[in-house]
Coordinates of C-alpha atoms in Angstrom, one line a residue:
M27 CA 51.9 -103.9 -11.1
F28 CA 54.1 -101.5 -9.0
L29 CA 51.1 -99.8 -7.4
T30 CA 49.9 -103.0 -6.0
F31 CA 52.8 -102.8 -3.5
F32 CA 51.5 -99.6 -2.0
T33 CA 48.1 -99.1 -0.4
A34 CA 49.0 -95.3 -0.5
L35 CA 51.9 -93.1 -1.8
P36 CA 54.8 -93.0 0.7
R37 CA 55.5 -89.7 2.5
P38 CA 59.3 -88.9 2.8
T39 CA 60.8 -87.5 6.0
L40 CA 63.4 -84.7 5.6
T41 CA 66.1 -84.4 8.3
V42 CA 68.8 -81.7 8.7
T43 CA 72.3 -82.2 10.0
P44 CA 73.5 -80.4 12.0
D45 CA 70.5 -79.3 13.9
S46 CA 69.2 -75.9 13.0
P47 CA 70.3 -73.3 13.4
V48 CA 73.4 -73.8 11.3
F49 CA 76.1 -71.2 10.9
T50 CA 77.5 -69.6 7.9
G51 CA 80.3 -71.5 6.4
E52 CA 79.1 -74.8 7.8
T53 CA 78.3 -77.8 5.7
V54 CA 74.6 -78.9 5.9
N55 CA 73.3 -82.3 4.9
L56 CA 69.5 -82.7 4.2
T57 CA 68.5 -86.4 4.0
C58 CA 65.2 -87.6 2.4
V59 CA 64.0 -90.9 3.9
I60 CA 61.4 -92.8 2.0
K61 CA 60.0 -96.0 3.5
P62 CA 60.0 -98.6 2.3
D63 CA 63.5 -97.8 0.9
H64 CA 64.0 -98.8 -2.7
S65 CA 67.1 -98.4 -4.8
D66 CA 65.1 -97.1 -7.7
W67 CA 64.0 -93.9 -6.1
R68 CA 65.2 -90.7 -7.6
Y69 CA 65.1 -87.8 -5.2
E70 CA 64.0 -84.2 -5.9
W71 CA 64.8 -81.2 -3.7
Y72 CA 62.9 -78.0 -3.4
K73 CA 63.6 -74.8 -1.8
S74 CA 60.4 -72.9 -1.1
S75 CA 59.7 -69.4 -0.1
T76 CA 56.5 -67.7 0.5
Y77 CA 55.8 -67.1 -3.2
S78 CA 57.7 -69.8 -5.0
S79 CA 59.1 -73.2 -4.9
V80 CA 62.3 -74.0 -6.8
M81 CA 63.7 -77.3 -7.6
L82 CA 67.4 -77.4 -6.7
Q83 CA 70.0 -78.5 -9.2
A84 CA 73.4 -79.8 -8.5
S85 CA 76.1 -77.2 -8.5
D86 CA 79.4 -76.3 -6.8
R87 CA 77.6 -75.7 -3.6
Y88 CA 74.7 -78.2 -3.9
T89 CA 75.7 -81.8 -4.4
V90 CA 73.4 -84.9 -4.3
N91 CA 74.3 -88.4 -3.3
R92 CA 71.1 -90.5 -3.7
D93 CA 69.0 -89.4 -0.8
T94 CA 71.2 -86.6 0.6
L95 CA 71.6 -83.0 -0.5
T96 CA 74.7 -81.3 0.8
I97 CA 75.1 -77.6 1.0
R98 CA 78.7 -76.5 1.4
G99 CA 79.6 -73.3 2.9
A100 CA 76.2 -72.3 4.0
T101 CA 75.3 -68.6 3.8
E102 CA 72.4 -66.6 5.0
S103 CA 71.0 -66.9 1.5
D104 CA 70.5 -70.6 2.1
Q105 CA 68.1 -69.9 4.9
D106 CA 64.6 -71.0 3.8
Y107 CA 62.1 -73.9 3.8
Y108 CA 63.2 -77.2 2.2
R109 CA 61.2 -80.3 1.1
C110 CA 61.8 -83.4 -0.9
K111 CA 60.0 -86.2 -2.7
G112 CA 60.9 -89.4 -4.7
Q113 CA 60.2 -90.6 -8.2
I114 CA 60.1 -94.1 -9.4
R115 CA 59.2 -94.7 -13.0
S116 CA 56.1 -92.6 -13.5
V117 CA 55.1 -92.6 -9.9
S118 CA 55.9 -89.9 -7.4
S119 CA 55.9 -90.1 -3.7
Q120 CA 54.3 -87.5 -1.6
S121 CA 56.3 -84.4 -0.7
S122 CA 58.0 -84.3 2.6
S123 CA 57.0 -81.8 5.2
Y124 CA 58.8 -78.5 5.0
V125 CA 61.8 -78.1 7.1
S126 CA 63.0 -74.7 8.1
L127 CA 66.8 -74.1 7.7
S128 CA 68.0 -71.3 9.8
V129 CA 71.4 -70.0 9.0
K130 CA 73.0 -67.8 11.6
A131 CA 76.1 -65.6 11.1
L132 CA 79.3 -66.8 12.7
P133 CA 80.9 -64.5 15.2
S134 CA 82.7 -61.8 13.2
S135 CA 86.4 -61.3 13.2
T136 CA 88.2 -58.0 12.8
L137 CA 91.9 -57.6 12.0
T138 CA 93.7 -54.4 13.2
V139 CA 97.3 -53.4 12.3
T140 CA 99.7 -51.4 14.4
P141 CA 101.1 -49.1 13.4
D142 CA 98.0 -48.0 11.6
S143 CA 99.9 -45.6 9.3
A144 CA 102.4 -46.5 6.7
V145 CA 104.8 -49.3 7.6
F146 CA 108.5 -49.1 6.7
T147 CA 111.1 -51.6 6.3
G148 CA 112.6 -52.6 9.6
D149 CA 109.4 -51.7 11.6
T150 CA 107.8 -54.2 14.0
V151 CA 104.2 -54.8 12.9
H152 CA 101.4 -56.1 15.2
L153 CA 98.3 -57.7 13.7
K154 CA 95.5 -58.3 16.2
C155 CA 92.5 -60.6 15.6
V156 CA 89.4 -59.4 17.5
I157 CA 86.4 -61.8 17.6
E158 CA 82.9 -60.6 18.4
S159 CA 81.8 -61.1 21.9
H160 CA 79.5 -64.0 22.8
S161 CA 76.7 -61.8 24.0
D162 CA 76.8 -59.5 21.0
W163 CA 76.8 -62.5 18.7
R164 CA 73.7 -64.0 20.4
W165 CA 71.8 -60.8 20.3
R166 CA 72.7 -60.2 16.6
N167 CA 71.5 -63.7 15.7
G168 CA 68.3 -63.6 17.9
L169 CA 69.6 -66.4 20.0
T170 CA 69.2 -64.8 23.4
N171 CA 66.6 -67.3 24.3
D172 CA 68.3 -70.3 22.9
R173 CA 69.7 -72.2 25.9
R174 CA 72.1 -74.1 23.6
F175 CA 74.1 -71.0 23.3
D176 CA 73.7 -69.7 26.8
R177 CA 77.2 -69.0 28.2
R178 CA 77.5 -66.5 30.9
D179 CA 81.3 -66.7 30.9
G180 CA 81.5 -65.8 27.2
W181 CA 84.0 -67.6 25.0
T182 CA 87.1 -65.5 25.1
D183 CA 89.4 -68.3 26.1
D184 CA 87.9 -70.8 23.6
W185 CA 89.4 -69.5 20.5
R186 CA 92.5 -70.7 18.6
Y187 CA 93.6 -68.0 16.1
E188 CA 94.7 -68.6 12.5
W189 CA 96.5 -66.2 10.3
Y190 CA 96.6 -66.0 6.6
K191 CA 98.5 -64.0 4.0
D192 CA 97.2 -64.2 0.5
R193 CA 95.4 -67.5 1.2
V194 CA 98.5 -69.1 2.7
K195 CA 98.3 -70.0 6.4
L196 CA 101.2 -68.5 8.3
Q197 CA 103.3 -70.5 10.6
A198 CA 105.2 -69.2 13.6
S199 CA 108.9 -68.5 12.9
D200 CA 111.8 -66.2 13.9
R201 CA 110.0 -63.3 12.2
Y202 CA 106.4 -64.3 12.8
T203 CA 105.4 -64.8 16.4
V204 CA 101.9 -65.4 17.8
N205 CA 100.7 -64.5 21.3
R206 CA 97.0 -65.6 21.5
D207 CA 95.2 -63.1 19.4
T208 CA 98.2 -61.1 18.1
L209 CA 100.6 -61.9 15.2
T210 CA 103.9 -59.9 15.4
I211 CA 106.1 -59.4 12.3
R212 CA 109.6 -58.3 13.3
G213 CA 111.9 -56.4 10.9
A214 CA 109.3 -55.9 8.2
T215 CA 110.6 -56.1 4.6
E216 CA 109.0 -55.4 1.3
S217 CA 108.3 -59.2 1.0
D218 CA 105.9 -58.9 3.9
Q219 CA 103.5 -56.8 1.7
G220 CA 100.2 -58.6 1.0
Q221 CA 96.6 -59.3 2.1
Y222 CA 96.3 -60.5 5.7
W223 CA 93.2 -61.9 7.4
C224 CA 92.4 -64.1 10.5
R225 CA 89.8 -66.3 12.0
G226 CA 89.1 -68.2 15.2
Q227 CA 88.6 -71.9 15.8
R228 CA 86.9 -73.7 18.7
D229 CA 85.7 -77.1 19.7
E230 CA 82.0 -76.3 20.2
R231 CA 79.5 -74.8 17.8
P232 CA 80.0 -72.4 16.4
K233 CA 83.3 -74.0 15.7
S234 CA 84.7 -71.1 13.7
S235 CA 84.5 -67.3 13.5
Q236 CA 84.0 -65.6 10.2
S237 CA 87.1 -64.8 8.4
S238 CA 88.1 -61.2 9.0
S239 CA 88.1 -58.8 6.2
A240 CA 91.5 -58.8 4.5
V241 CA 93.9 -56.0 5.4
S242 CA 96.4 -54.8 2.9
L243 CA 99.9 -54.4 4.4
S244 CA 102.1 -52.0 2.4
V245 CA 105.7 -51.9 3.4
K246 CA 107.6 -48.8 2.2
A247 CA 111.4 -48.6 2.0
L248 CA 113.0 -46.3 4.5
P249 CA 115.2 -43.5 3.3
S250 CA 118.5 -45.0 2.5
S251 CA 121.7 -43.9 4.3
T252 CA 125.1 -44.2 2.7
L253 CA 128.4 -44.0 4.6
T254 CA 131.5 -42.5 3.0
V255 CA 135.0 -42.7 4.4
I256 CA 137.7 -40.0 4.0
P257 CA 140.5 -40.8 3.3
D258 CA 139.8 -44.0 1.3
S259 CA 140.4 -47.3 3.1
P260 CA 143.0 -48.5 3.9
V261 CA 144.0 -45.8 6.3
F262 CA 147.3 -45.6 8.2
T263 CA 147.8 -45.5 11.9
G264 CA 147.8 -42.0 13.3
E265 CA 145.7 -40.6 10.5
T266 CA 142.4 -38.7 11.1
V267 CA 139.4 -40.5 9.5
H268 CA 136.1 -38.8 8.6
L269 CA 133.0 -41.0 8.2
K270 CA 130.0 -39.1 6.7
C271 CA 126.4 -40.3 6.8
V272 CA 124.4 -39.2 3.7
I273 CA 120.6 -39.8 3.9
E274 CA 118.5 -39.9 0.8
S275 CA 116.6 -36.6 0.1
H276 CA 112.9 -36.3 1.0
S277 CA 111.8 -35.8 -2.6
D278 CA 113.8 -38.8 -3.9
W279 CA 112.4 -41.0 -1.2
R280 CA 108.8 -40.0 -1.9
W281 CA 109.2 -40.7 -5.6
R282 CA 110.8 -44.1 -5.1
N283 CA 108.0 -45.2 -2.8
G284 CA 105.1 -43.8 -4.9
L285 CA 104.2 -41.3 -2.2
T286 CA 104.2 -38.2 -4.3
N287 CA 100.5 -37.8 -3.8
D288 CA 100.3 -38.8 -0.2
R289 CA 99.8 -35.6 1.8
R290 CA 101.0 -37.2 4.9
F291 CA 104.5 -37.0 3.5
D292 CA 104.2 -33.7 1.8
R293 CA 107.1 -31.6 3.1
R294 CA 108.4 -28.8 0.8
D295 CA 111.3 -28.0 3.1
G296 CA 112.6 -31.6 3.1
W297 CA 113.9 -33.1 6.3
T298 CA 117.6 -32.3 6.3
D299 CA 117.5 -30.8 9.8
D300 CA 115.3 -33.6 11.3
W301 CA 117.8 -36.3 11.6
R302 CA 119.8 -37.4 14.6
Y303 CA 122.7 -39.6 13.5
E304 CA 123.8 -42.9 15.0
W305 CA 127.0 -44.7 14.3
Y306 CA 127.7 -48.4 14.7
K307 CA 130.8 -50.5 14.5
D308 CA 130.4 -54.3 14.3
R309 CA 126.8 -53.9 15.6
V310 CA 127.9 -51.9 18.6
K311 CA 126.7 -48.3 18.9
L312 CA 129.5 -45.8 19.2
Q313 CA 129.6 -43.1 21.8
A314 CA 131.4 -39.8 21.6
S315 CA 134.8 -39.8 23.3
D316 CA 138.2 -38.1 23.1
R317 CA 138.9 -40.1 19.9
Y318 CA 135.4 -40.3 18.5
T319 CA 133.8 -36.9 17.8
V320 CA 130.4 -36.3 16.1
N321 CA 129.5 -33.1 14.2
R322 CA 125.9 -33.7 12.8
D323 CA 126.4 -36.1 10.0
T324 CA 130.2 -36.7 10.4
L325 CA 132.0 -39.0 12.8
T326 CA 135.7 -38.2 13.2
I327 CA 138.3 -40.7 14.4
R328 CA 141.5 -39.1 15.5
G329 CA 144.8 -41.0 15.6
A330 CA 143.5 -44.2 14.0
T331 CA 144.9 -47.5 15.4
E332 CA 144.5 -51.1 14.3
S333 CA 141.7 -51.5 17.0
D334 CA 139.6 -49.1 14.8
Q335 CA 139.3 -51.7 12.1
G336 CA 135.9 -53.1 11.5
Q337 CA 132.5 -52.8 9.8
Y338 CA 131.0 -49.3 10.1
W339 CA 127.4 -48.2 9.3
C340 CA 125.1 -45.4 10.2
R341 CA 121.5 -44.4 10.3
G342 CA 119.3 -41.5 11.1
Q343 CA 116.5 -41.1 13.7
R344 CA 113.7 -38.6 13.7
D345 CA 110.4 -37.9 15.6
E346 CA 108.0 -38.2 12.6
I347 CA 107.4 -41.0 10.2
P348 CA 109.5 -42.4 8.8
Q349 CA 111.3 -42.4 12.1
S350 CA 114.5 -44.0 10.9
S351 CA 116.7 -44.3 7.8
Q352 CA 118.1 -47.6 6.5
S353 CA 121.7 -48.4 6.0
R354 CA 122.4 -49.6 2.5
S355 CA 125.6 -51.5 3.4
A356 CA 128.4 -51.5 5.9
V357 CA 131.8 -50.0 5.1
N358 CA 134.9 -52.0 6.0
L359 CA 137.6 -49.8 7.5
T360 CA 141.1 -51.2 7.3
V361 CA 143.9 -49.7 9.4
I362 CA 147.6 -50.5 8.6
D363 CA 150.8 -49.4 10.2
V364 CA 152.7 -46.5 8.8
P365 CA 156.2 -47.5 7.6
T366 CA 158.7 -48.0 10.4
S367 CA 162.0 -46.1 10.7
K368 CA 165.3 -46.6 12.5
V369 CA 168.5 -44.6 13.0
I370 CA 172.0 -46.0 12.2
V371 CA 175.0 -44.2 13.7
T372 CA 178.5 -44.2 12.2
P373 CA 181.0 -44.6 13.8
K374 CA 179.8 -46.6 16.7
T375 CA 182.4 -45.2 19.2
I376 CA 182.6 -41.4 18.9
F377 CA 185.4 -39.1 20.2
T378 CA 185.4 -35.4 20.4
G379 CA 186.2 -33.7 17.2
E380 CA 185.1 -36.5 15.0
T381 CA 182.5 -36.4 12.2
V382 CA 179.3 -38.4 13.0
N383 CA 176.7 -39.6 10.5
L384 CA 173.2 -40.5 11.5
K385 CA 171.2 -42.3 8.8
C386 CA 167.4 -42.6 8.9
V387 CA 166.2 -45.8 7.3
I388 CA 162.5 -46.1 6.5
E389 CA 161.1 -49.6 5.8
S390 CA 158.8 -48.7 2.9
N391 CA 158.3 -49.0 -0.9
H392 CA 157.1 -45.4 -1.0
S393 CA 159.4 -42.7 -2.2
N394 CA 159.8 -38.9 -1.9
W395 CA 160.5 -38.8 1.8
R396 CA 161.5 -35.7 3.6
Y397 CA 163.5 -36.5 6.8
E398 CA 163.1 -34.8 10.1
W399 CA 165.6 -35.1 13.0
Y400 CA 164.9 -34.6 16.7
K401 CA 167.0 -34.6 19.8
D402 CA 166.3 -35.6 23.4
G403 CA 162.8 -37.0 22.7
N404 CA 161.3 -33.6 22.2
N405 CA 159.1 -33.9 19.1
S406 CA 158.2 -30.2 19.2
V407 CA 161.8 -29.1 18.5
M408 CA 163.3 -30.3 15.2
L409 CA 167.0 -30.0 14.5
Q410 CA 167.8 -27.2 12.0
M411 CA 170.7 -27.2 9.6
S412 CA 173.8 -25.2 10.7
D413 CA 177.5 -25.1 10.2
R414 CA 177.8 -28.2 12.3
Y415 CA 174.6 -30.0 11.4
T416 CA 174.0 -30.8 7.7
V417 CA 171.4 -33.0 6.2
N418 CA 171.8 -34.8 2.9
R419 CA 168.5 -36.6 2.2
D420 CA 168.4 -39.4 4.8
T421 CA 171.7 -38.6 6.6
L422 CA 172.3 -36.1 9.4
T423 CA 176.0 -35.2 9.7
I424 CA 177.5 -33.7 12.9
R425 CA 181.0 -32.2 12.3
G426 CA 183.4 -31.7 15.2
A427 CA 181.4 -33.6 17.8
N428 CA 181.7 -32.4 21.3
E429 CA 180.0 -33.2 24.6
S430 CA 177.1 -30.8 23.9
D431 CA 176.1 -33.2 21.1
Q432 CA 175.4 -36.0 23.5
G433 CA 171.7 -37.0 23.8
Q434 CA 168.8 -39.0 22.4
Y435 CA 168.4 -38.8 18.6
W436 CA 165.4 -40.0 16.5
C437 CA 164.0 -39.4 13.1
R438 CA 160.9 -39.8 11.0
G439 CA 159.8 -39.2 7.4
Q440 CA 157.3 -36.9 5.9
R441 CA 155.8 -36.9 2.4
D442 CA 153.0 -35.1 0.4
E443 CA 151.2 -38.3 -0.5
R444 CA 149.7 -41.1 1.8
P445 CA 151.2 -42.3 3.9
S446 CA 152.2 -38.8 4.8
S447 CA 154.4 -39.8 7.7
S448 CA 156.5 -42.7 9.0
Q449 CA 156.6 -43.9 12.5
K450 CA 159.1 -42.4 14.9
S451 CA 162.3 -44.2 14.8
N452 CA 163.9 -45.8 17.8
Q453 CA 165.9 -43.3 20.0
I454 CA 169.6 -43.6 19.7
N455 CA 171.8 -42.5 22.6
L456 CA 174.8 -40.5 21.3
S457 CA 177.8 -40.6 23.6
V458 CA 180.9 -38.5 22.9
N459 CA 184.2 -39.6 24.5
V460 CA 187.0 -37.2 25.3
S461 CA 190.3 -38.3 23.6
A462 CA 193.9 -37.2 24.0
A463 CA 194.0 -36.1 20.4
S464 CA 191.2 -33.7 21.1
S465 CA 192.8 -31.9 24.1
P466 CA 195.7 -29.5 23.2
L467 CA 196.5 -29.1 26.9
L468 CA 196.8 -32.8 27.4
V469 CA 199.1 -33.2 24.3
T470 CA 201.3 -30.3 25.4
G471 CA 201.5 -31.8 28.9
V472 CA 202.5 -35.2 27.6
V473 CA 205.2 -33.7 25.4
L474 CA 206.7 -31.5 28.1
G475 CA 206.6 -34.4 30.6
S476 CA 208.5 -36.6 28.2
L477 CA 211.1 -33.9 27.6
C478 CA 211.6 -33.3 31.3
L479 CA 212.0 -37.1 31.8
L480 CA 214.6 -37.4 29.2
F481 CA 216.5 -34.4 30.6
F482 CA 216.4 -35.9 34.0
I483 CA 217.7 -39.2 32.7
S484 CA 220.5 -37.5 30.9
L485 CA 221.5 -35.7 34.0
L486 CA 221.4 -38.9 35.9
L487 CA 223.6 -40.7 33.3
L488 CA 226.1 -37.9 33.3
W489 CA 226.3 -37.9 37.1
R490 CA 226.8 -41.6 37.1
Y491 CA 229.5 -41.4 34.4
K492 CA 231.4 -38.7 36.3
K493 CA 231.2 -40.7 39.5
N494 CA 232.5 -43.8 37.7
K495 CA 235.3 -41.8 36.1
D496 CA 236.4 -40.4 39.5
Q497 CA 236.4 -43.9 40.9
Q498 CA 238.5 -45.2 38.0
R499 CA 241.0 -42.5 38.3
N500 CA 241.5 -43.3 41.9
I501 CA 241.9 -47.0 41.0
N502 CA 244.5 -46.1 38.3
Q503 CA 246.5 -44.1 40.8
T504 CA 246.8 -47.0 43.3
S505 CA 246.7 -50.1 41.2
V506 CA 249.3 -52.1 39.2
P507 CA 248.9 -52.0 35.5
N508 CA 247.2 -55.0 34.1
Q509 CA 249.4 -57.2 31.9
S510 CA 246.6 -58.0 29.7
G511 CA 246.1 -54.4 28.9
E512 CA 242.5 -54.6 29.6
S513 CA 240.5 -54.2 32.8
Q514 CA 237.6 -56.3 33.8
P515 CA 234.3 -55.0 32.9
E516 CA 232.1 -53.6 35.6
N517 CA 228.3 -53.7 35.1
S518 CA 226.3 -51.0 36.7
P519 CA 222.7 -51.7 35.7
L520 CA 220.2 -49.0 36.5
Q521 CA 216.6 -50.0 37.1
S522 CA 213.6 -47.9 37.5
D523 CA 209.8 -48.3 37.4
P524 CA 208.2 -50.4 34.6
E525 CA 207.6 -47.4 32.4
H526 CA 211.3 -46.4 32.3
I527 CA 213.8 -49.2 31.7
Y528 CA 217.6 -48.7 31.6
D529 CA 218.8 -52.0 30.2
D530 CA 222.5 -51.9 30.8
V531 CA 225.4 -49.6 31.5
T532 CA 228.9 -51.1 30.8
E533 CA 232.2 -49.6 31.8
V534 CA 235.4 -50.9 30.0
R535 CA 238.9 -50.0 30.9
K536 CA 241.4 -50.5 28.0
R537 CA 245.2 -50.1 27.6
D538 CA 247.4 -50.5 24.5
K539 CA 250.7 -52.3 25.0
D540 CA 252.5 -49.6 23.0
D541 CA 250.6 -46.8 24.6
P542 CA 250.9 -46.4 28.4
E543 CA 248.0 -44.1 28.5
S544 CA 244.7 -45.8 29.3
Y545 CA 241.2 -44.7 28.2
L546 CA 237.7 -45.5 29.2
E547 CA 234.8 -46.6 27.0
I548 CA 231.3 -46.6 28.5
T549 CA 228.4 -47.8 26.4
Y550 CA 224.8 -47.4 27.3
S551 CA 223.4 -50.1 25.1
E552 CA 219.7 -49.2 25.3
V553 CA 217.4 -46.9 27.1
T554 CA 213.6 -47.3 26.6
V555 CA 210.9 -45.0 27.7
Q556 CA 207.3 -46.4 27.5
K557 CA 204.3 -44.1 27.9
K558 CA 200.8 -45.3 26.9
I559 CA 198.9 -42.5 25.3
S560 CA 195.6 -42.7 23.4
V561 CA 196.2 -41.6 19.8
D562 CA 194.0 -40.2 17.1
K563 CA 195.2 -41.6 13.9
D564 CA 193.9 -38.7 12.0
D565 CA 195.8 -36.1 14.1
P566 CA 199.4 -35.6 12.8
M567 CA 200.3 -33.8 16.1
A568 CA 199.7 -36.9 18.2
E569 CA 202.7 -38.6 19.9
S570 CA 203.5 -42.2 19.4
N571 CA 202.8 -44.7 22.2
D572 CA 206.5 -45.8 22.6
V573 CA 209.7 -43.8 22.4
T574 CA 212.9 -45.9 22.2
Y575 CA 216.5 -44.7 22.5
S576 CA 218.2 -47.7 21.0
E577 CA 221.8 -46.7 21.8
V578 CA 223.6 -43.9 23.5
R579 CA 227.5 -44.2 23.4
T580 CA 230.1 -42.0 25.1
K581 CA 233.8 -42.3 24.1
V582 CA 236.6 -41.0 26.3
K583 CA 239.9 -40.1 24.6
K584 CA 243.3 -41.1 26.0
C585 CA 244.5 -39.1 29.0
K586 CA 247.8 -37.3 28.5
S587 CA 248.7 -37.2 32.1
K588 CA 247.9 -39.2 35.1
D589 CA 247.1 -36.2 37.1
A590 CA 245.0 -34.6 34.5
D591 CA 241.3 -35.1 34.9
A592 CA 239.7 -37.2 32.2
G593 CA 237.0 -35.3 30.5
V594 CA 234.3 -36.3 28.2
G595 CA 235.6 -36.3 24.7
D596 CA 232.3 -36.5 22.8
A597 CA 228.8 -38.1 23.1
T598 CA 227.0 -39.8 20.3
Y599 CA 223.3 -40.7 20.2
A600 CA 223.4 -43.3 17.5
L601 CA 219.7 -43.8 16.9
I602 CA 216.5 -42.3 18.1
R603 CA 213.4 -44.1 16.9
K604 CA 209.7 -43.4 17.4
K605 CA 207.5 -46.5 17.5
G606 CA 204.0 -46.0 16.4
P607 CA 201.0 -47.9 17.7

């Protein structure tokens, strides 16, 4: 019944998409068209060569969807003649005409790595993707006469490059940067190890280059460098600090990186003398100076200050690979002030001859200090013990101070353990005053002057007394006796400068009723001499500030005769008192 519909068996038509030639890696669709179309057709596909014809079966690469055979990822092995036919029940269509499938190779890609030798951590690596030139590709594929692929200007600018590591497409980042055909890896680490490959993409056919062969990138660890600090941190201001850079030995480095059999790194003499050392503080490279000196692998900091605090690290540089070492970790250097010191002087006011104590006080919890004393800011001349200079732990004692002891004094502490020194103390100015107690000539002069003054006053009083007596005698000779038996007092005050005061001189004339003879009584009620003299309370030879003669009395006895001269009977100094300060 079915054959009545056909006057003859139908002949299928086989079409290929895309047009041949196709390129390796492309997806190819072969469509078998039978007319009239009928849903009951089952399609069969054959790949024929000169000597055989093979019916194709569905597989990972060959898939069939009714009338279409799809070849995924075409390869040059897919290049051949293809035909198809249909089956419906027990009836077959005719076979289609043979269609030639030409598979051409995509432009090749080649990946190059720079440096081409071993790569070490921290290195910058450049991976370049080189795609075969257009002309070479045409010639290799026999397409020199195919106008579809005739491009005189080539295709250099057509390509967009893709980069892969272990089948993972890489994206641009801080460490991975792409500049057209070059991928740059900055600061390589061991995590960058792996299989790298590239390919190009374009908008026209061929739309892709072949994937390059994978290149294995091996990243080896650099020789490690370790920084040691002497003395241990923290260090104290003024100390000398040594930072030593120790680089891993050549043999240890080869063993750690599995390079014991790599002749490129076979050095029996090691590499100790190859390294040039670099020093860094807080990412800033240090330069030699008056305070920073370098002796091969050691940096010395002299007179450390708080500004030297920070993170220090080192590395080595050399001319051969590996050209650098790698710092394991930075070392934190802490600088603290050495203990402060100050000088306390006792007493605050100093006179010649006194004993002076200078105490050195160090602000520290540390013990076992030895104290050093300096004078006049000269830190190269330290005071030595003598008869006058004695030291008892933290106290310098000066006995019998004199003007030569004047000057600037300061101290500092020394000890055997760290901190080995304190800071210099503040400078104390020691001033010695000249006192009366300390000058024998001055004391002698004051005493002699006082005696002379007293002698002069005594002469003056005696002269005054004699004069008054003469005047009284003259009066007695010419005057009438007083009925009361007592003459009127006459006051003869004597005044002098403020330092010598004669308070009062009183003359009294008396007569007894039963005794015709008269007598005189003269009383000097008080004589005060004031002299201000600086006194040293410790000197027993010092004079008092005030000398007071509280009373001087002279009594004259009765005269036996009017004509007889009245003489001085006796003189009494009732009281002499010294008033202290």
